[in-house]
Amino acid sequence: MYKTILDYVRRNQLFDRGDRVIVALSGGADSVCLLVVLNEMKQEFDLALKAVHVHHGLRGEEADRDSNYAGELSEKLGVPFSCVYVDAAGYAKERGMSVEEAGRHLRYEIFEEERQRFEGTKIAVAHHGDDQAETILYNLFRGTGLKGLGGMRPLRGNIVRPLLCVGREDILAYLREKGISYCEDSTNSGIEYARNRIRRVIIPQVKEQLNARAGENIVHAGMMAAKADAYLEKQAGSLLKKHGVWKKEESGSVFQCGIGTEILLAEDDIIRTYVIRQMINNVNQSMKDITMIHVESAAALLFGPADRQIDLPGGLIAARTGKEMWIKKKNVEDLVDNHLDVCLPNVDFSVFSYKKGMEIPKNGYTKWFDYDKIKCALSVRYRETGDYMTLAGGGRKTLKSYLIDAKVPREERGKIPLVAEGSHVLWVIGYRISEYYKITDDTHTVIQMQLDGGKVNG
Amino acid sequence: MYKTILDYVRRNQLFDRGDRVIVALSGGADSVCLLVVLNEMKQEFDLALKAVHVHHGLRGEEADRDSNYAGELSEKLGVPFSCVYVDAAGYAKERGMSVEEAGRHLRYEIFEEERQRFEGTKIAVAHHGDDQAETILYNLFRGTGLKGLGGMRPLRGNIVRPLLCVGREDILAYLREKGISYCEDSTNSGIEYARNRIRRVIIPQVKEQLNARAGENIVHAGMMAAKADAYLEKQAGSLLKKHGVWKKEESGSVFQCGIGTEILLAEDDIIRTYVIRQMINNVNQSMKDITMIHVESAAALLFGPADRQIDLPGGLIAARTGKEMWIKKKNVEDLVDNHLDVCLPNVDFSVFSYKKGMEIPKNGYTKWFDYDKIKCALSVRYRETGDYMTLAGGGRKTLKSYLIDAKVPREERGKIPLVAEGSHVLWVIGYRISEYYKITDDTHTVIQMQLDGGKVNG
């Protein structure tokens, strides 16, 4: 077991000599195993370890027991230890997210803070092979490409996952053999409904009825997808480096990135989408809210007539001119009557199954829509000529007349951000949503849009 | 719907103008839809169609009803029609395969025969998106790489699958709308247990509980995997073309294919495995029985000391010399005392879950083994020095003494094919299997090995 992990760490170059590592320690079997293994591996890579336990302020005495155990174990192993208290429930309420999500956000925030305080180079977390199989199926069912099929990566940024190569059973057997105890988590509070279904129902069923090695097989296929993904990124990167053109602001930040259409057209379909993704990332510094539909819509511009453009999330457009394909920041001046002080809010999208009786959020910053009614790429933007909404009876109303009726002063109208599918407006942010996309009894799938800061009118 | 399929046919270049197409017509909804749609598409590509129905000699009157309906529909559409009678049950018994498997073999054989008789260029089959999602999960659970994740390809050889872009629901709605009837299949006899579980239990559960669009999402991820796979094949192919060395027999057939280790080492891991696969295919003209474990074991030779080799299925070896990596046909002379007239049989491997009470085949050509006990690559080969088997008590016996005890004449001993994991013999073909690998109550997963022709002693 130790040997398997050591091999995996070496093969994936998870540690450099002298790394200073924050070890996330909940006190459960997985993280206890992680700490014990890394402590054993210390000499090998000359590591300095620090264990960090996050107390979520939930689960009363049980949580206290966990943090006590985490402290004791660290002391026994001679590893420095911190326990950090957070109010996950309060944070969740404040941000309008689930407690699980809040817990995850807070943990990674704290591990990062502790890393900086420790002058650390890495953060080690205890995800194992079973978690990986679950993640891969979760992504597959909810929609993904090779990236999601690849599951969690052993090394991403400064996060390392040395236990991905072993299963939960291996971990329990290892601890049993070494006579090391751990805390049982009495709830499944840490994970959301869909993951829980996959972990406790789907995977056991598949293992029992279809293939006992299904877990390992999923992880192995995921590894191939991750390798293919990394290779495609590399190929796309060298193509872009060789043929790309960047335009920068005075500050040095890229606002436009382009490449010859002929160059893209000579490549395979899949390389084109990887290049476009990298172009978006170059301009946006983030792939937030960019889905495959967006990338594929942008790639589709290559095949039609020239001089067309589409909106992308994050205030970007993909434009095809005569001989070039560009990803650029939307020129706010052109679109919203010189209101340069207005900035588009970030909108988080998430998609999940709708079950009757689910409570639709009733607040100004979280909206639900019927995902199956959306056929094209969505954009977050300001109003444009031709924008319309659907009324309760099914008729259309231009956005302009809606805004007039809503008594929005003319000079404010161009500043209101909205989410639209083509000219069909789903959500006038701060105002209302279109009847057409509303959740009904026939809704199968919800797309939730959630405002994440930004400047909102109304 | 028609438009969706037409787009898909164009985008994947499924038809060339003037193609002559055999349409597989069972009489069920999927194949009825396929025939109707292709008949509508006839002008577009100047297609000549012929419908072929295979009557399996099973299911009595119902099967007659199906073939009658298939004939009537073809006549109504003005498409020439053949019905071919086969004895699937007899064929299954004769070959020791399941009736489903026999049916599938026979159908493809007949479609190919009919294609040649028709001077046809393509064979169209009615697999749709739901079948594709099922295939992808089936492969994922049983172990696969990008190829299996990619599912069925729209065009492979002369087989085309124009309906992969639509779901079963779309097909039923289309037929309803057009007022076209079809035969209901009263049994699930056409598909095996594992596929049936995925189709009727797992996918509906995932759609209902996790994501209503899971089917489409799986198909989409599969498409990305298929594209990545095609790109990697292309990259590996150009590398091999540029740097590969082939040795041919007088007949022109390749018996050895090599490439510089430095060339391979300079490439990404995933490209190395694709190159090795292609080298195997070059020498073997087939990837039968070659699993990822074999390819990865061959790739692993690159990293250790020189002058090592491993066995691969199909009588191949992967060898690493000082500066080269070779895939070559095993030199039978070296190994089996000049019995050049002996040829190794083909052994089919398949892996599935074991459930207590399953009946273990009791014949000389199908054997079951406990898959979880196998840790390294298997090889089908003749005996070598050091070969041994495990006895009932757990002790070892050399293969030599086993063969002496079994009264096999010395001159015959080198001619007996066997399946081995390293020096540990699982199956002396025609004789017995090793106790060590036998199915027990603790077995989770079975690997079935089935003899497929070839020359067998004993």
mmCIF file of C-alpha atoms in Angstrom, chain A residues 137 140-146 149 193-194 197-198 201-202 205-214 217-218 220-221 224-225 227-228 231-232 234-235 268-271 292 296 351 353 355 371-372 444-445, chain B residues 137 140-146 149 193-194 197-198 201-202 205-207 209-214 217-218 220-221 224-225 227-228 231-232 234-235 268-271 292 296 351-353 355 371-372 444-445:
data_model
loop_
_atom_site.group_PDB
_atom_site.id
_atom_site.type_symbol
_atom_site.label_atom_id
_atom_site.label_comp_id
_atom_site.label_asym_id
_atom_site.label_seq_id
_atom_site.Cartn_x
_atom_site.Cartn_y
_atom_site.Cartn_z
ATOM 1 C CA LEU A 137 -19.620 9.163 -13.162
ATOM 2 C CA LEU A 140 -20.384 11.938 -17.104
ATOM 3 C CA PHE A 141 -24.044 12.009 -16.111
ATOM 4 C CA ARG A 142 -24.206 15.778 -15.784
ATOM 5 C CA GLY A 143 -22.395 16.493 -19.015
ATOM 6 C CA THR A 144 -18.662 16.756 -19.602
ATOM 7 C CA GLY A 145 -15.856 16.337 -22.096
ATOM 8 C CA LEU A 146 -12.473 14.690 -21.652
ATOM 9 C CA LEU A 149 -14.013 12.272 -17.713
ATOM 10 C CA TYR A 193 -27.636 14.269 -2.990
ATOM 11 C CA ALA A 194 -26.400 13.300 -6.459
ATOM 12 C CA ARG A 197 -26.735 8.402 -4.920
ATOM 13 C CA ILE A 198 -23.756 7.505 -7.073
ATOM 14 C CA VAL A 201 -26.536 3.142 -4.882
ATOM 15 C CA ILE A 202 -25.199 3.218 -8.424
ATOM 16 C CA GLN A 205 -25.121 -1.940 -7.859
ATOM 17 C CA VAL A 206 -22.779 -1.895 -10.814
ATOM 18 C CA LYS A 207 -20.056 -3.700 -8.853
ATOM 19 C CA GLU A 208 -22.430 -6.360 -7.672
ATOM 20 C CA GLN A 209 -24.388 -6.934 -10.847
ATOM 21 C CA LEU A 210 -22.072 -6.031 -13.691
ATOM 22 C CA ASN A 211 -18.429 -6.057 -12.804
ATOM 23 C CA ALA A 212 -16.749 -6.322 -9.433
ATOM 24 C CA ARG A 213 -13.839 -4.268 -10.741
ATOM 25 C CA ALA A 214 -16.033 -1.497 -12.134
ATOM 26 C CA ASN A 217 -12.124 0.252 -14.509
ATOM 27 C CA ILE A 218 -13.778 3.668 -14.274
ATOM 28 C CA HIS A 220 -8.487 3.611 -15.383
ATOM 29 C CA ALA A 221 -10.634 4.947 -18.243
ATOM 30 C CA MET A 224 -6.725 7.698 -20.168
ATOM 31 C CA ALA A 225 -9.112 10.617 -20.662
ATOM 32 C CA LYS A 227 -3.832 11.882 -20.427
ATOM 33 C CA ALA A 228 -5.564 12.554 -23.735
ATOM 34 C CA TYR A 231 -1.880 15.940 -24.680
ATOM 35 C CA LEU A 232 -4.560 17.869 -26.569
ATOM 36 C CA LYS A 234 -0.239 20.691 -25.225
ATOM 37 C CA GLN A 235 -0.863 20.360 -28.954
ATOM 38 C CA ASP A 268 -8.896 18.218 -36.426
ATOM 39 C CA ASP A 269 -12.185 19.245 -34.936
ATOM 40 C CA ILE A 270 -11.027 18.403 -31.438
ATOM 41 C CA ILE A 271 -7.875 20.489 -31.674
ATOM 42 C CA MET A 292 -18.839 22.929 -24.423
ATOM 43 C CA GLU A 296 -18.666 24.520 -30.117
ATOM 44 C CA VAL A 351 -27.691 22.145 -14.039
ATOM 45 C CA SER A 353 -32.576 17.195 -12.299
ATOM 46 C CA LYS A 355 -38.053 16.648 -8.916
ATOM 47 C CA TYR A 371 -33.024 23.707 -19.083
ATOM 48 C CA ASP A 372 -34.627 21.622 -21.822
ATOM 49 C CA HIS A 444 -37.008 17.520 -16.234
ATOM 50 C CA THR A 445 -33.890 19.544 -15.752
ATOM 51 C CA LEU B 137 -21.432 2.587 -19.829
ATOM 52 C CA LEU B 140 -16.693 1.828 -18.946
ATOM 53 C CA PHE B 141 -17.781 -0.650 -16.280
ATOM 54 C CA ARG B 142 -16.002 -3.596 -17.866
ATOM 55 C CA GLY B 143 -12.782 -1.748 -18.486
ATOM 56 C CA THR B 144 -11.846 0.343 -21.491
ATOM 57 C CA GLY B 145 -9.762 3.231 -22.769
ATOM 58 C CA LEU B 146 -10.757 6.084 -25.048
ATOM 59 C CA LEU B 149 -15.483 5.327 -24.158
ATOM 60 C CA TYR B 193 -27.765 -9.804 -18.943
ATOM 61 C CA ALA B 194 -25.298 -6.960 -18.318
ATOM 62 C CA ARG B 197 -29.291 -4.228 -16.515
ATOM 63 C CA ILE B 198 -27.745 -1.052 -17.860
ATOM 64 C CA VAL B 201 -32.187 -0.337 -14.476
ATOM 65 C CA ILE B 202 -29.083 1.828 -14.354
ATOM 66 C CA GLN B 205 -32.371 5.376 -12.464
ATOM 67 C CA VAL B 206 -29.676 7.868 -13.364
ATOM 68 C CA LYS B 207 -32.082 9.842 -15.569
ATOM 69 C CA GLN B 209 -32.556 10.646 -9.901
ATOM 70 C CA LEU B 210 -29.511 12.465 -11.178
ATOM 71 C CA ASN B 211 -29.955 14.104 -14.537
ATOM 72 C CA ALA B 212 -32.767 13.801 -17.028
ATOM 73 C CA ARG B 213 -30.311 14.427 -19.851
ATOM 74 C CA ALA B 214 -27.802 11.838 -18.678
ATOM 75 C CA ASN B 217 -24.568 13.708 -21.823
ATOM 76 C CA ILE B 218 -23.023 10.244 -21.952
ATOM 77 C CA HIS B 220 -21.687 13.640 -25.957
ATOM 78 C CA ALA B 221 -18.766 12.714 -23.702
ATOM 79 C CA MET B 224 -15.324 13.667 -27.435
ATOM 80 C CA ALA B 225 -13.517 10.462 -26.482
ATOM 81 C CA LYS B 227 -12.566 12.321 -31.515
ATOM 82 C CA ALA B 228 -9.605 12.292 -29.157
ATOM 83 C CA TYR B 231 -6.632 12.241 -33.317
ATOM 84 C CA LEU B 232 -4.240 10.161 -31.201
ATOM 85 C CA LYS B 234 -3.433 9.905 -36.465
ATOM 86 C CA GLN B 235 -0.559 11.352 -34.448
ATOM 87 C CA ASP B 268 3.791 11.641 -24.190
ATOM 88 C CA ASP B 269 2.826 8.485 -22.402
ATOM 89 C CA ILE B 270 -0.461 8.269 -24.279
ATOM 90 C CA ILE B 271 1.165 8.563 -27.697
ATOM 91 C CA MET B 292 -4.583 -2.216 -22.223
ATOM 92 C CA GLU B 296 1.064 -0.914 -20.970
ATOM 93 C CA VAL B 351 -14.751 -10.730 -18.288
ATOM 94 C CA PHE B 352 -17.981 -10.562 -16.293
ATOM 95 C CA SER B 353 -19.299 -10.598 -12.742
ATOM 96 C CA LYS B 355 -22.942 -14.612 -9.217
ATOM 97 C CA TYR B 371 -10.169 -12.865 -12.735
ATOM 98 C CA ASP B 372 -9.114 -11.162 -9.516
ATOM 99 C CA HIS B 444 -16.226 -11.748 -7.817
ATOM 100 C CA THR B 445 -15.265 -11.652 -11.447
#
